[in-house]
PDB file of C-alpha atoms in Angstrom:
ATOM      1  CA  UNK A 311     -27.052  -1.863 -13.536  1.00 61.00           C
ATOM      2  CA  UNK A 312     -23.467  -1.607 -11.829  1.00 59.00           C
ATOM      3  CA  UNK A 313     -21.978  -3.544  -9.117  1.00 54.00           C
ATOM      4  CA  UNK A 314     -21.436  -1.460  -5.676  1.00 51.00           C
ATOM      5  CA  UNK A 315     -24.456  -0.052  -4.001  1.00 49.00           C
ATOM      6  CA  UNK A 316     -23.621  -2.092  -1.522  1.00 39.00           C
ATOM      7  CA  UNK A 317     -24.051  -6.025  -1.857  1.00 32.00           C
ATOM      8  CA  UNK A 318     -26.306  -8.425   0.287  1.00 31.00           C
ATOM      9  CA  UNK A 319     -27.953 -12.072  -0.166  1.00 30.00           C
ATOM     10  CA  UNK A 320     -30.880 -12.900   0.195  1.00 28.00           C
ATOM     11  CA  UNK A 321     -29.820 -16.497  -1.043  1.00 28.00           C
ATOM     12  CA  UNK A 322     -27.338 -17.064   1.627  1.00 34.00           C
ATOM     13  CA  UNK A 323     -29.506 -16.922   4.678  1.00 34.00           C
ATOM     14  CA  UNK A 324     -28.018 -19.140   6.720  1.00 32.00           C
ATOM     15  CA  UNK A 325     -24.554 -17.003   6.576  1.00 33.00           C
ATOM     16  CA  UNK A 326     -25.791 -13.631   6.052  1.00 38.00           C
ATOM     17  CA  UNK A 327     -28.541 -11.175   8.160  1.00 42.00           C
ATOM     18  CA  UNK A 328     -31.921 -10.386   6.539  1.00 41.00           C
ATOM     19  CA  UNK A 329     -32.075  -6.664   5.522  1.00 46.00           C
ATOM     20  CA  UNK A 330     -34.128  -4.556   8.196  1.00 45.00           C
ATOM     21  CA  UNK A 331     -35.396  -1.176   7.966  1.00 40.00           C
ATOM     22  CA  UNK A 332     -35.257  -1.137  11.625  1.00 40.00           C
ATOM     23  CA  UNK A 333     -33.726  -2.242  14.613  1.00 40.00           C
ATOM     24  CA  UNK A 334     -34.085  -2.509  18.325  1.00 39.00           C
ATOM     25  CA  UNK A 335     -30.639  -2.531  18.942  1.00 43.00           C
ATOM     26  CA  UNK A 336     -29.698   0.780  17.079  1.00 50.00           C
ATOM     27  CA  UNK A 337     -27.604   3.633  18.294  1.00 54.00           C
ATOM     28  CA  UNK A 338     -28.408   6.062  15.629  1.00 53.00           C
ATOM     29  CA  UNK A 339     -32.272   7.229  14.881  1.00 49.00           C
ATOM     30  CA  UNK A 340     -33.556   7.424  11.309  1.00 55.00           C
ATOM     31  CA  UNK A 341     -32.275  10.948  10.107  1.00 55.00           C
ATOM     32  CA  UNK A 342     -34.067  13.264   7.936  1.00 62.00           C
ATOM     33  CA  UNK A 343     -30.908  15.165   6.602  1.00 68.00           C
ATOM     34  CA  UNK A 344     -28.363  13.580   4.285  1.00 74.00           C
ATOM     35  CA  UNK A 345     -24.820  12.141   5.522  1.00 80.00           C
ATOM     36  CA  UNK A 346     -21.648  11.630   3.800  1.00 78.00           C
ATOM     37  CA  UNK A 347     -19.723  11.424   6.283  1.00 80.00           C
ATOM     38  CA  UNK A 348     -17.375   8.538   7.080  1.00 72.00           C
ATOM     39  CA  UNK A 349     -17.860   6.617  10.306  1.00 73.00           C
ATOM     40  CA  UNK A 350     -15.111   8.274  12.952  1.00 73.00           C
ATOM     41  CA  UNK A 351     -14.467   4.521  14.460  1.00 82.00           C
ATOM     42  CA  UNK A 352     -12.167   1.936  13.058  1.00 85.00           C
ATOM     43  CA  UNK A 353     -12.283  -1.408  13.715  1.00 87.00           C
ATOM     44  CA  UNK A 354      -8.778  -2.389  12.260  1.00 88.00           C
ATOM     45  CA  UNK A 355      -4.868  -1.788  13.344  1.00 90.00           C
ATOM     46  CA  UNK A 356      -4.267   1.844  11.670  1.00 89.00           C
ATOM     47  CA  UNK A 357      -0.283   1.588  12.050  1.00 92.00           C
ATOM     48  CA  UNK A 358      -0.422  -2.061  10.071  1.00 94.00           C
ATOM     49  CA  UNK A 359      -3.003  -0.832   7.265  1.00 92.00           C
ATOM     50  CA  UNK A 360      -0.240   2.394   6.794  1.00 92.00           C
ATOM     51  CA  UNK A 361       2.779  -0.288   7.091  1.00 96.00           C
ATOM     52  CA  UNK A 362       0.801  -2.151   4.586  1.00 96.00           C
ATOM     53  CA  UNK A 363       0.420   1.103   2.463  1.00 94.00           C
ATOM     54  CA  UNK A 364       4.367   1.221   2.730  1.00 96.00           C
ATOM     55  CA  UNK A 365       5.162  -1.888   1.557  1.00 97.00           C
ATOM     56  CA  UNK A 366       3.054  -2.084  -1.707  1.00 97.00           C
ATOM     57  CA  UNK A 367       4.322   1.685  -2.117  1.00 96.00           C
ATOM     58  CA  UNK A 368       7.743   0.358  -2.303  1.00 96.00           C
ATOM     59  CA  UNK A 369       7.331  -2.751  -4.085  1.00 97.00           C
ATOM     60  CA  UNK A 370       5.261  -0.684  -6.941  1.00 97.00           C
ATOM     61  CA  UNK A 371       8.650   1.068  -7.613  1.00 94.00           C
ATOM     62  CA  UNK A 372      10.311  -2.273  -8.183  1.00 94.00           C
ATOM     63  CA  UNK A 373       8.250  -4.917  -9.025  1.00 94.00           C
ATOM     64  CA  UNK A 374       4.675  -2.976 -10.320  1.00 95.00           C
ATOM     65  CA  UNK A 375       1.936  -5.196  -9.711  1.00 96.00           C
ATOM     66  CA  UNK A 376      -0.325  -6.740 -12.258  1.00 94.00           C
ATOM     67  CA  UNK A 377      -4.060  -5.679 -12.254  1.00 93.00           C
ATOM     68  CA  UNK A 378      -5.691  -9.106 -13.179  1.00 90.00           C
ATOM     69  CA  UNK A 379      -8.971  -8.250 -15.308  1.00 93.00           C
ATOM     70  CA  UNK A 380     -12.259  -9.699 -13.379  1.00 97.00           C
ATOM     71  CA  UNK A 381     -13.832 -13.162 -13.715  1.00 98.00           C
ATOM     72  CA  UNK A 382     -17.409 -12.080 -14.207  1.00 98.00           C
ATOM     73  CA  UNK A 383     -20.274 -15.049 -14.352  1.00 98.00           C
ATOM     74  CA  UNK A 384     -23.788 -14.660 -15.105  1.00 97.00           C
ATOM     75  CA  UNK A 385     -25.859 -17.798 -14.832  1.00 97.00           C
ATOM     76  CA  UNK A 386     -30.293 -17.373 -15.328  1.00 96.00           C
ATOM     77  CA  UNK A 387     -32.790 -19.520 -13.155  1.00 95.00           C
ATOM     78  CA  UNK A 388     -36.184 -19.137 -12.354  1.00 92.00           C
ATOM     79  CA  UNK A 389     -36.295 -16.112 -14.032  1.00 92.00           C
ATOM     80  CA  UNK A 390     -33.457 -14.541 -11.834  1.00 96.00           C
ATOM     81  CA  UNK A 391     -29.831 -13.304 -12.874  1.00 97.00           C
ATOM     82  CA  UNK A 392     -27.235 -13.951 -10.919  1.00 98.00           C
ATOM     83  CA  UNK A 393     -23.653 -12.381 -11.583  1.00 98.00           C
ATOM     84  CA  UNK A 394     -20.708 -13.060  -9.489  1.00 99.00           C
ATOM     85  CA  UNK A 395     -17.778 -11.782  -9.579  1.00 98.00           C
ATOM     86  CA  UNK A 396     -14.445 -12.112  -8.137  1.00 98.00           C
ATOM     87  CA  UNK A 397     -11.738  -9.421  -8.688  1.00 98.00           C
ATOM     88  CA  UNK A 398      -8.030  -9.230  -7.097  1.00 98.00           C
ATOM     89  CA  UNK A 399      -6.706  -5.948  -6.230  1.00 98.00           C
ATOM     90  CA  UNK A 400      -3.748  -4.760  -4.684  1.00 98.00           C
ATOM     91  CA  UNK A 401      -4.502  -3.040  -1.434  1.00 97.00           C
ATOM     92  CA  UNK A 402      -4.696  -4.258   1.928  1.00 97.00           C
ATOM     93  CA  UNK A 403      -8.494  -5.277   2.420  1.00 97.00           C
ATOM     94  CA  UNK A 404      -9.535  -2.837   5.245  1.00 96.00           C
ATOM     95  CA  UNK A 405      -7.961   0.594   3.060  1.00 94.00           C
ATOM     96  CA  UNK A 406     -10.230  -1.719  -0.218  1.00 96.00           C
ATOM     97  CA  UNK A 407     -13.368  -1.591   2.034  1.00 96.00           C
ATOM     98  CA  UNK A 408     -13.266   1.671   3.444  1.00 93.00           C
ATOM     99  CA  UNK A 409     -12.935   2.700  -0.717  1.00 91.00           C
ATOM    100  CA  UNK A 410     -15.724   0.468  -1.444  1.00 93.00           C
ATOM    101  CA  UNK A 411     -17.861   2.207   1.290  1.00 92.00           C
ATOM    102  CA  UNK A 412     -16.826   5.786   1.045  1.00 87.00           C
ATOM    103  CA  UNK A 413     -19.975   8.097   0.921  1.00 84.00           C
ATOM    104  CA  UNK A 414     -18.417  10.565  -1.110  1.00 74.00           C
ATOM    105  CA  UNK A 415     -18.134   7.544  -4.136  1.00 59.00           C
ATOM    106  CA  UNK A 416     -14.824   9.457  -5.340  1.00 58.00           C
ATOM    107  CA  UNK A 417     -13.653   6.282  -5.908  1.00 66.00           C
ATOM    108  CA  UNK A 418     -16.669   5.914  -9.387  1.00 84.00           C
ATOM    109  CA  UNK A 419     -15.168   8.990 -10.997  1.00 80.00           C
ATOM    110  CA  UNK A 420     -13.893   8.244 -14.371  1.00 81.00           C
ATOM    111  CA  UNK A 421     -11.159  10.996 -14.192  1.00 74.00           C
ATOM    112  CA  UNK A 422      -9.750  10.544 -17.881  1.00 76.00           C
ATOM    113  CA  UNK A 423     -13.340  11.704 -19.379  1.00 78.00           C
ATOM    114  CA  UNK A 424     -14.084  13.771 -16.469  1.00 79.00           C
ATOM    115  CA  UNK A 425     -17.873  12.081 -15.353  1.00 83.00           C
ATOM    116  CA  UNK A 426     -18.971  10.300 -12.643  1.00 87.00           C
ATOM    117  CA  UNK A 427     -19.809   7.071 -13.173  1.00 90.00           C
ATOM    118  CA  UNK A 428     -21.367   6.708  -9.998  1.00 91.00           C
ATOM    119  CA  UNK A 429     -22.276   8.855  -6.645  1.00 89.00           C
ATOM    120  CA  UNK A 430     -24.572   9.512  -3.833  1.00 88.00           C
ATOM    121  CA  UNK A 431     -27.321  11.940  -4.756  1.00 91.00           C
ATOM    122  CA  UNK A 432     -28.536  10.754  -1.250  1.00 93.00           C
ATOM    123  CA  UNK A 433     -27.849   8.970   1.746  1.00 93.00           C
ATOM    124  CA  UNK A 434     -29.444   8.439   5.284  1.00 95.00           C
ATOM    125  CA  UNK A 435     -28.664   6.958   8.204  1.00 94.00           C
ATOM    126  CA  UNK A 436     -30.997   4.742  10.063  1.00 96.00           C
ATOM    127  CA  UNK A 437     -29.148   3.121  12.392  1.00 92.00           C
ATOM    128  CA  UNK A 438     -25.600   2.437  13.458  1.00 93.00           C
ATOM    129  CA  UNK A 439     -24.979  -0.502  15.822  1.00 94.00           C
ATOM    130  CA  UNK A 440     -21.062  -0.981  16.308  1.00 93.00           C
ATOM    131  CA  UNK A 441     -19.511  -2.053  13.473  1.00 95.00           C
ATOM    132  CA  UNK A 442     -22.474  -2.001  11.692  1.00 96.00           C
ATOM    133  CA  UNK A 443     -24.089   1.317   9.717  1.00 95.00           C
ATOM    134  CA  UNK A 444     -27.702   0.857   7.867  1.00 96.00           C
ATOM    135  CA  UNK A 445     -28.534   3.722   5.424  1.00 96.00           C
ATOM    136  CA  UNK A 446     -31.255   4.629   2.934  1.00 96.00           C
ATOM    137  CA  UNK A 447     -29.326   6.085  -0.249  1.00 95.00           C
ATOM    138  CA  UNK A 448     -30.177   7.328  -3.730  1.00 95.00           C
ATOM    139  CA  UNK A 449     -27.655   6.895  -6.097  1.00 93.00           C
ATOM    140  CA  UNK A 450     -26.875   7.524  -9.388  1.00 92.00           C
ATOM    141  CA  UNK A 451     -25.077   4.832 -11.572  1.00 93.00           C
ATOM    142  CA  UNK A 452     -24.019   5.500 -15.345  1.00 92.00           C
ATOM    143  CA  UNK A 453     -25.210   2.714 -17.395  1.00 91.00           C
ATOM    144  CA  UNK A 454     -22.802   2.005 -20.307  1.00 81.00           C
ATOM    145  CA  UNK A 455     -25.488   1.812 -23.238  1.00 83.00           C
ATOM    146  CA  UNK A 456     -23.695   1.147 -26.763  1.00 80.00           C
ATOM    147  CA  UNK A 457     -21.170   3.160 -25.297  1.00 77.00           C
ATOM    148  CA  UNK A 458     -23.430   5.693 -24.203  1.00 83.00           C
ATOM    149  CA  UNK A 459     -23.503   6.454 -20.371  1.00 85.00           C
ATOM    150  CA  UNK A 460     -26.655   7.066 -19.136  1.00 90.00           C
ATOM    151  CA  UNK A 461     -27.458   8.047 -15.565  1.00 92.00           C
ATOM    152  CA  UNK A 462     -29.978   5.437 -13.771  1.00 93.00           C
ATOM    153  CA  UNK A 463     -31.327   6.086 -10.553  1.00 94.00           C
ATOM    154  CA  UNK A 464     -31.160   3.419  -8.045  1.00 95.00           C
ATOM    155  CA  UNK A 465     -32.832   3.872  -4.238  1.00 97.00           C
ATOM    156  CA  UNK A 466     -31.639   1.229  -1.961  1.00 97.00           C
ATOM    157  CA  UNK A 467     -31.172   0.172   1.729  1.00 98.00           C
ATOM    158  CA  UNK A 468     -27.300  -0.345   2.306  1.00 97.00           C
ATOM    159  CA  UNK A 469     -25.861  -2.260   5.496  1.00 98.00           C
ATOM    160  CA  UNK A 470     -22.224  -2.256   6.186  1.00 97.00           C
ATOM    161  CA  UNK A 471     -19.975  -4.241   8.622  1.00 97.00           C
ATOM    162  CA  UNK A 472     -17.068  -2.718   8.503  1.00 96.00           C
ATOM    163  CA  UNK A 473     -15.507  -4.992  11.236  1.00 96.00           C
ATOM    164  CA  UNK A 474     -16.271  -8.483   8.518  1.00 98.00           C
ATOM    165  CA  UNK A 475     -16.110  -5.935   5.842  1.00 98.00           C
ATOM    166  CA  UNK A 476     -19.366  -7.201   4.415  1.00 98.00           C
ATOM    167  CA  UNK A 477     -22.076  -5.369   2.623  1.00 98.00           C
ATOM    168  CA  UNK A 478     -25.647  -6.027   1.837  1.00 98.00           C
ATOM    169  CA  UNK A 479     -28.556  -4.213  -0.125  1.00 98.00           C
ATOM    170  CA  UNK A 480     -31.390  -4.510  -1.130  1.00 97.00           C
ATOM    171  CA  UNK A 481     -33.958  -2.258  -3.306  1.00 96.00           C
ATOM    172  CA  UNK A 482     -36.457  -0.134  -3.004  1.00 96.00           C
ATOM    173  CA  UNK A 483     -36.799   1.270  -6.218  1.00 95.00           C
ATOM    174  CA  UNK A 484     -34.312   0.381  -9.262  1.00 95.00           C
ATOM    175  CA  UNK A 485     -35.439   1.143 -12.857  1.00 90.00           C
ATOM    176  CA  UNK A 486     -36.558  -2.042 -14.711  1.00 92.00           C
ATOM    177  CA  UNK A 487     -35.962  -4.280 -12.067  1.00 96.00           C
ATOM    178  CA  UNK A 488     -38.491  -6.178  -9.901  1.00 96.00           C
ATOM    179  CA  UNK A 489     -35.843  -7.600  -8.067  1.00 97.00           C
ATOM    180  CA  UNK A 490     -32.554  -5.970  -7.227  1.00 97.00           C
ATOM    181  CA  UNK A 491     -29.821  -7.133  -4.131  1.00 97.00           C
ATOM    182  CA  UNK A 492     -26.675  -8.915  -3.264  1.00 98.00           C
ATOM    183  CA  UNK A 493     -23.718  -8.730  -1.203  1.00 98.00           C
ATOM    184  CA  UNK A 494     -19.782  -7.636  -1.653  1.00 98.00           C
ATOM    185  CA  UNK A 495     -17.190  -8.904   0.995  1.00 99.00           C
ATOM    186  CA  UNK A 496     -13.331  -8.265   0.724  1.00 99.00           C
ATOM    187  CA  UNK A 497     -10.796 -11.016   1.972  1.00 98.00           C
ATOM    188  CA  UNK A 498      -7.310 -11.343   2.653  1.00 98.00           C
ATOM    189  CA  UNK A 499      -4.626 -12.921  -0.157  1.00 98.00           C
ATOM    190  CA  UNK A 500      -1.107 -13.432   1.421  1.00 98.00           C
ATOM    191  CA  UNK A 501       0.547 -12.547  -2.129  1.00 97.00           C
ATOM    192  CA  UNK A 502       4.067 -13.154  -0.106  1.00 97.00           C
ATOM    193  CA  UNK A 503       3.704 -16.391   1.854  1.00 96.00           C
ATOM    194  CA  UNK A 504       5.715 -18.563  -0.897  1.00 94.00           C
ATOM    195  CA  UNK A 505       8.822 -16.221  -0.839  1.00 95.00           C
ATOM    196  CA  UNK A 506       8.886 -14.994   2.617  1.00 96.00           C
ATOM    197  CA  UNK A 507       7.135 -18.025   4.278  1.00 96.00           C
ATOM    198  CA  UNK A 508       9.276 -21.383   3.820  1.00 87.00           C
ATOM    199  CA  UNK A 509       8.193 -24.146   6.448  1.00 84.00           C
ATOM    200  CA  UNK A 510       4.498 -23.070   6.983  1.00 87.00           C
ATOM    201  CA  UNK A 511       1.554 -21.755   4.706  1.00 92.00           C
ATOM    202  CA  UNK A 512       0.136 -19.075   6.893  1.00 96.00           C
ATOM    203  CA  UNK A 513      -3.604 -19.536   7.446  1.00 96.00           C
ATOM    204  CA  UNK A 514      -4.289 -16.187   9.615  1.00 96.00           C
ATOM    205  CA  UNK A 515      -2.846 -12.794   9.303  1.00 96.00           C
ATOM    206  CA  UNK A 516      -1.174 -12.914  12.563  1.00 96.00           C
ATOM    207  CA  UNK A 517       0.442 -16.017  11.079  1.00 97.00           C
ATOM    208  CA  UNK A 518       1.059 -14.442   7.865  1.00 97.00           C
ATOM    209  CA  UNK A 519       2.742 -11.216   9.726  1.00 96.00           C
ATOM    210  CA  UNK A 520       5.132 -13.187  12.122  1.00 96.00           C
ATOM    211  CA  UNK A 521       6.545 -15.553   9.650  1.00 96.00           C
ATOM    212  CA  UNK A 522       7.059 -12.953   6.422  1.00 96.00           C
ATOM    213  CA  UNK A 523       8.846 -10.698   9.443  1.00 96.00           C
ATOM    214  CA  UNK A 524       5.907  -7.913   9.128  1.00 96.00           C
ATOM    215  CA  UNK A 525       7.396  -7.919   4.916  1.00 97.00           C
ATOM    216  CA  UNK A 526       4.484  -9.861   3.394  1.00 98.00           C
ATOM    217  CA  UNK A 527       2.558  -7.603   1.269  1.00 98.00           C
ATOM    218  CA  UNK A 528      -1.422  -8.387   1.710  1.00 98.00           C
ATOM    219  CA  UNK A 529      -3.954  -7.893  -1.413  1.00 98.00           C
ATOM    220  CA  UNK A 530      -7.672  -8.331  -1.575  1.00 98.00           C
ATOM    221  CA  UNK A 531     -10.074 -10.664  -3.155  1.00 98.00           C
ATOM    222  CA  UNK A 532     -13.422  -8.631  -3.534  1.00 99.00           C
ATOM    223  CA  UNK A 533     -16.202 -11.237  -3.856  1.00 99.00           C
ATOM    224  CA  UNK A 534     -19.360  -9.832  -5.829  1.00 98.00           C
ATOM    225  CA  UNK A 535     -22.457 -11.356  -6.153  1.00 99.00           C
ATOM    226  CA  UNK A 536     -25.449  -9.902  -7.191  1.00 98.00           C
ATOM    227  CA  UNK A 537     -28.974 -11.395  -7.854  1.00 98.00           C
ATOM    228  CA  UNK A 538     -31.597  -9.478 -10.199  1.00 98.00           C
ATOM    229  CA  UNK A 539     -34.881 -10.105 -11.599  1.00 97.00           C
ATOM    230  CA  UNK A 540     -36.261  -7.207 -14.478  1.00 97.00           C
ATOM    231  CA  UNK A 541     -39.841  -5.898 -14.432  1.00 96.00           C
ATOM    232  CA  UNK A 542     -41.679  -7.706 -18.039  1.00 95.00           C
ATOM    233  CA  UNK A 543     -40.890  -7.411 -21.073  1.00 96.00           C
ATOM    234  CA  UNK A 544     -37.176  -6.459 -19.308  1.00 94.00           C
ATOM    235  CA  UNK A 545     -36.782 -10.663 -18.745  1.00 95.00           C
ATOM    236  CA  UNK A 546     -37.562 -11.672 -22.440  1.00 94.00           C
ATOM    237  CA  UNK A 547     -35.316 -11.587 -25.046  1.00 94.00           C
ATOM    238  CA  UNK A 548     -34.275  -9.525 -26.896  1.00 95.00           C
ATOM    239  CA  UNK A 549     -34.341  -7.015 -24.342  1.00 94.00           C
ATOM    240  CA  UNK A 550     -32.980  -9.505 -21.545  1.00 94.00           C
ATOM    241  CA  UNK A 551     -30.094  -9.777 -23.374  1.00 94.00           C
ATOM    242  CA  UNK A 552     -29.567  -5.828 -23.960  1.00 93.00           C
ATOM    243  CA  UNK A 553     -29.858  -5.532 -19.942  1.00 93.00           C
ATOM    244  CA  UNK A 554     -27.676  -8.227 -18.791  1.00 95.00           C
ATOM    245  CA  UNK A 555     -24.724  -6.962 -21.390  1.00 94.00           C
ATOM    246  CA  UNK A 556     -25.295  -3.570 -20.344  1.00 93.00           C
ATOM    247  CA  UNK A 557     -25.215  -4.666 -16.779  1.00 94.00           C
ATOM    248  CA  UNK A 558     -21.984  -6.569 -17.215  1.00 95.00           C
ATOM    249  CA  UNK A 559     -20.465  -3.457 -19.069  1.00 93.00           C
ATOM    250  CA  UNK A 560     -21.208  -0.888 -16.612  1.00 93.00           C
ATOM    251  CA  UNK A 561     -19.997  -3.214 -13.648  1.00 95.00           C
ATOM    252  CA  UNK A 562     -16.320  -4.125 -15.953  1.00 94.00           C
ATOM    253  CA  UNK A 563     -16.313   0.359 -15.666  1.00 91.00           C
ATOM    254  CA  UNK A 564     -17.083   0.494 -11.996  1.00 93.00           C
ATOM    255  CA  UNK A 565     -14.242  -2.342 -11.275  1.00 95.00           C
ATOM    256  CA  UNK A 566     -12.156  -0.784 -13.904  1.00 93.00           C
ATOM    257  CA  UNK A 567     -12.034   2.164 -11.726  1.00 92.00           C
ATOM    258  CA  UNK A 568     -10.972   0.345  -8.522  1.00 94.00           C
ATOM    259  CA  UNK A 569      -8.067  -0.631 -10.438  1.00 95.00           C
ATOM    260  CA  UNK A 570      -7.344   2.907 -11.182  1.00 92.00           C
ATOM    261  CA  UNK A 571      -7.459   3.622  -7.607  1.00 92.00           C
ATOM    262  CA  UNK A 572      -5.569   1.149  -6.524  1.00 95.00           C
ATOM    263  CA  UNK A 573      -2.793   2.438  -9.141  1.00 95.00           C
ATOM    264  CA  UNK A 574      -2.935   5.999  -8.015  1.00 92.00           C
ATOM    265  CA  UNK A 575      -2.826   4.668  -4.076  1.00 93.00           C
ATOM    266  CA  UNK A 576       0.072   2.479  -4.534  1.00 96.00           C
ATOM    267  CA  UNK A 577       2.612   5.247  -6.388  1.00 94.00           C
ATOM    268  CA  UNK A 578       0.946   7.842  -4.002  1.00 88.00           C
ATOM    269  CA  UNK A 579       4.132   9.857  -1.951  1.00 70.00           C
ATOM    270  CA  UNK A 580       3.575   7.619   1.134  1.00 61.00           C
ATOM    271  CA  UNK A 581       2.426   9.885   4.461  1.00 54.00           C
ATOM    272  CA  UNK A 582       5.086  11.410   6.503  1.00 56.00           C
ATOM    273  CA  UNK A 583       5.883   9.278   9.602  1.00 55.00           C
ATOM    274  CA  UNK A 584       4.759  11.693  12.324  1.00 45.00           C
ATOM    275  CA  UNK A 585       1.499  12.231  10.913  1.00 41.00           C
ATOM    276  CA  UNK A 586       0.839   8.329  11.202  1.00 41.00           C
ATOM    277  CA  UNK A 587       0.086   8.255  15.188  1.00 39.00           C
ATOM    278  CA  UNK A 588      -3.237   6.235  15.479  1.00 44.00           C
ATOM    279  CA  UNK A 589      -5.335   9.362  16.304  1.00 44.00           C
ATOM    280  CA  UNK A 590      -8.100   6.887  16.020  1.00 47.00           C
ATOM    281  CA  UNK A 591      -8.771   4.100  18.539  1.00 44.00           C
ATOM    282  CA  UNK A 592      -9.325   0.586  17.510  1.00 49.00           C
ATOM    283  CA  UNK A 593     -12.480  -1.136  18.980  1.00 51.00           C
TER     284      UNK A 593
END
């Protein structure tokens, strides 16, 4: 199974919120029709994520950055898999995020062989408080089997922060598994601060902007870690060890492709300055 339905944990409880199908605080009413659309509000600085877009634009053309390969770790207990991963990527972390998140998953389409390796074949909203969007989604995730892709079919509840840009999710129904969920979050790396920052390491991003002069370029650590437990005889060997290398293949694809997106955004024609105004407001 691949990384990206949306990432919770329920082993972090002290630091992260138990996944709800409900709410009493929610805006939004469980639909019965599908949505893919993108939340309308923002909860970041629009003109700094396109000033951000700007300066990686121009730095590509001189300098190209290096996509690092991912440090993937799989470690067994109690009869649960855990994977984490940590992956650098260079993008500002609210434009990574809002990729992560988009409903349309055009970011999981393997463009050189023409599939998808992964997209919404459902999605449903049932509630959105803020920042914060629940949904009930089907997806569809191509599992890299001896080099073989082969569609799985994963139902899940998804919650996204897109203020802490978080996400959690947990299963409802995932082939083989008995247990399925985990949780993604995307921080800031101030790839800049030695150059452009002399006397003092920045610690914040207001920090980082005021002493790099608004020139310090910011990239993204995306934090995976997912936790999984297979339905018998999925958790004995040899077939445990067919679904944890097929699970680390197809999640080395998925990230594979956020590297390819990351390439295409960063040698993208940057947007014309007048259509930039922050049509959007920031709450």
């Amino acid at each position: 199974m691949g990384v990206f339905p949306g990432f919770g944990s329920w082993i972090n409880q002290n630091s992260q919120q138990p996944l709800k199908a409900e709410s009493k605080r929610s805006e939004n009413v469980d639909s019965e029709e599908d949505d893919f659309k993108y939340p309308d509000k923002i909860y970041y600085d629009l003109k700094e994520e396109q000033k951000q877009n700007d300066l990686w634009h121009e730095a590509e053309k001189k300098h190209p950055w290096h996509n690092a390969s991912p440090k993937i770790k799989v470690t067994h207990e109690n009869g649960f898999y855990h994977m984490n991963i940590e992956l650098t990527v260079g993008l500002a972390p609210e434009f990574l995020y809002s990729i992560l998140i988009d409903p349309g998953s055009g970011t999981f389409r393997d463009l050189r062989k023409r599939r998808n390796l992964m997209e919404n074949k459902s999605r449903k909203v049932l509630f959105e408080n803020g920042p914060r969007q629940m949904t009930r989604v089907e997806k569809s995730v191509a599992c890299n089997v001896f080099g073989v892709y082969i569609p799985i079919s994963m139902n899940l509840i998804v919650d996204e922060n897109r203020k802490d840009l978080m996400t959690q999710y947990k299963k409802e129904k995932v082939r083989f598994m008995k247990a399925f969920e985990g949780n993604y979050k995307v921080e800031p790396i101030f790839v800049d601060k030695e150059r452009l920052c002399k006397k003092r390491i920045p610690m914040t991003r207001e920090e980082y902007k005021k002493c790099s002069g608004g020139q310090g370029k910011v990239a993204s650590k995306l934090t995976i870690d997912q936790y999984y437990q297979p339905y018998s005889p999925f958790n004995l060997p040899p077939l445990s060890w067919f679904l944890r290398g097929m699970t680390i293949k197809t999640s080395k694809s998925l990230l594979a492709q956020v590297q390819d997106t990351s390439i295409a955004v960063r040698t993208a024609i940057p947007m014309p300055k007048e259509t930039t105004s922050n049509k959007h407001e920031k709450h």
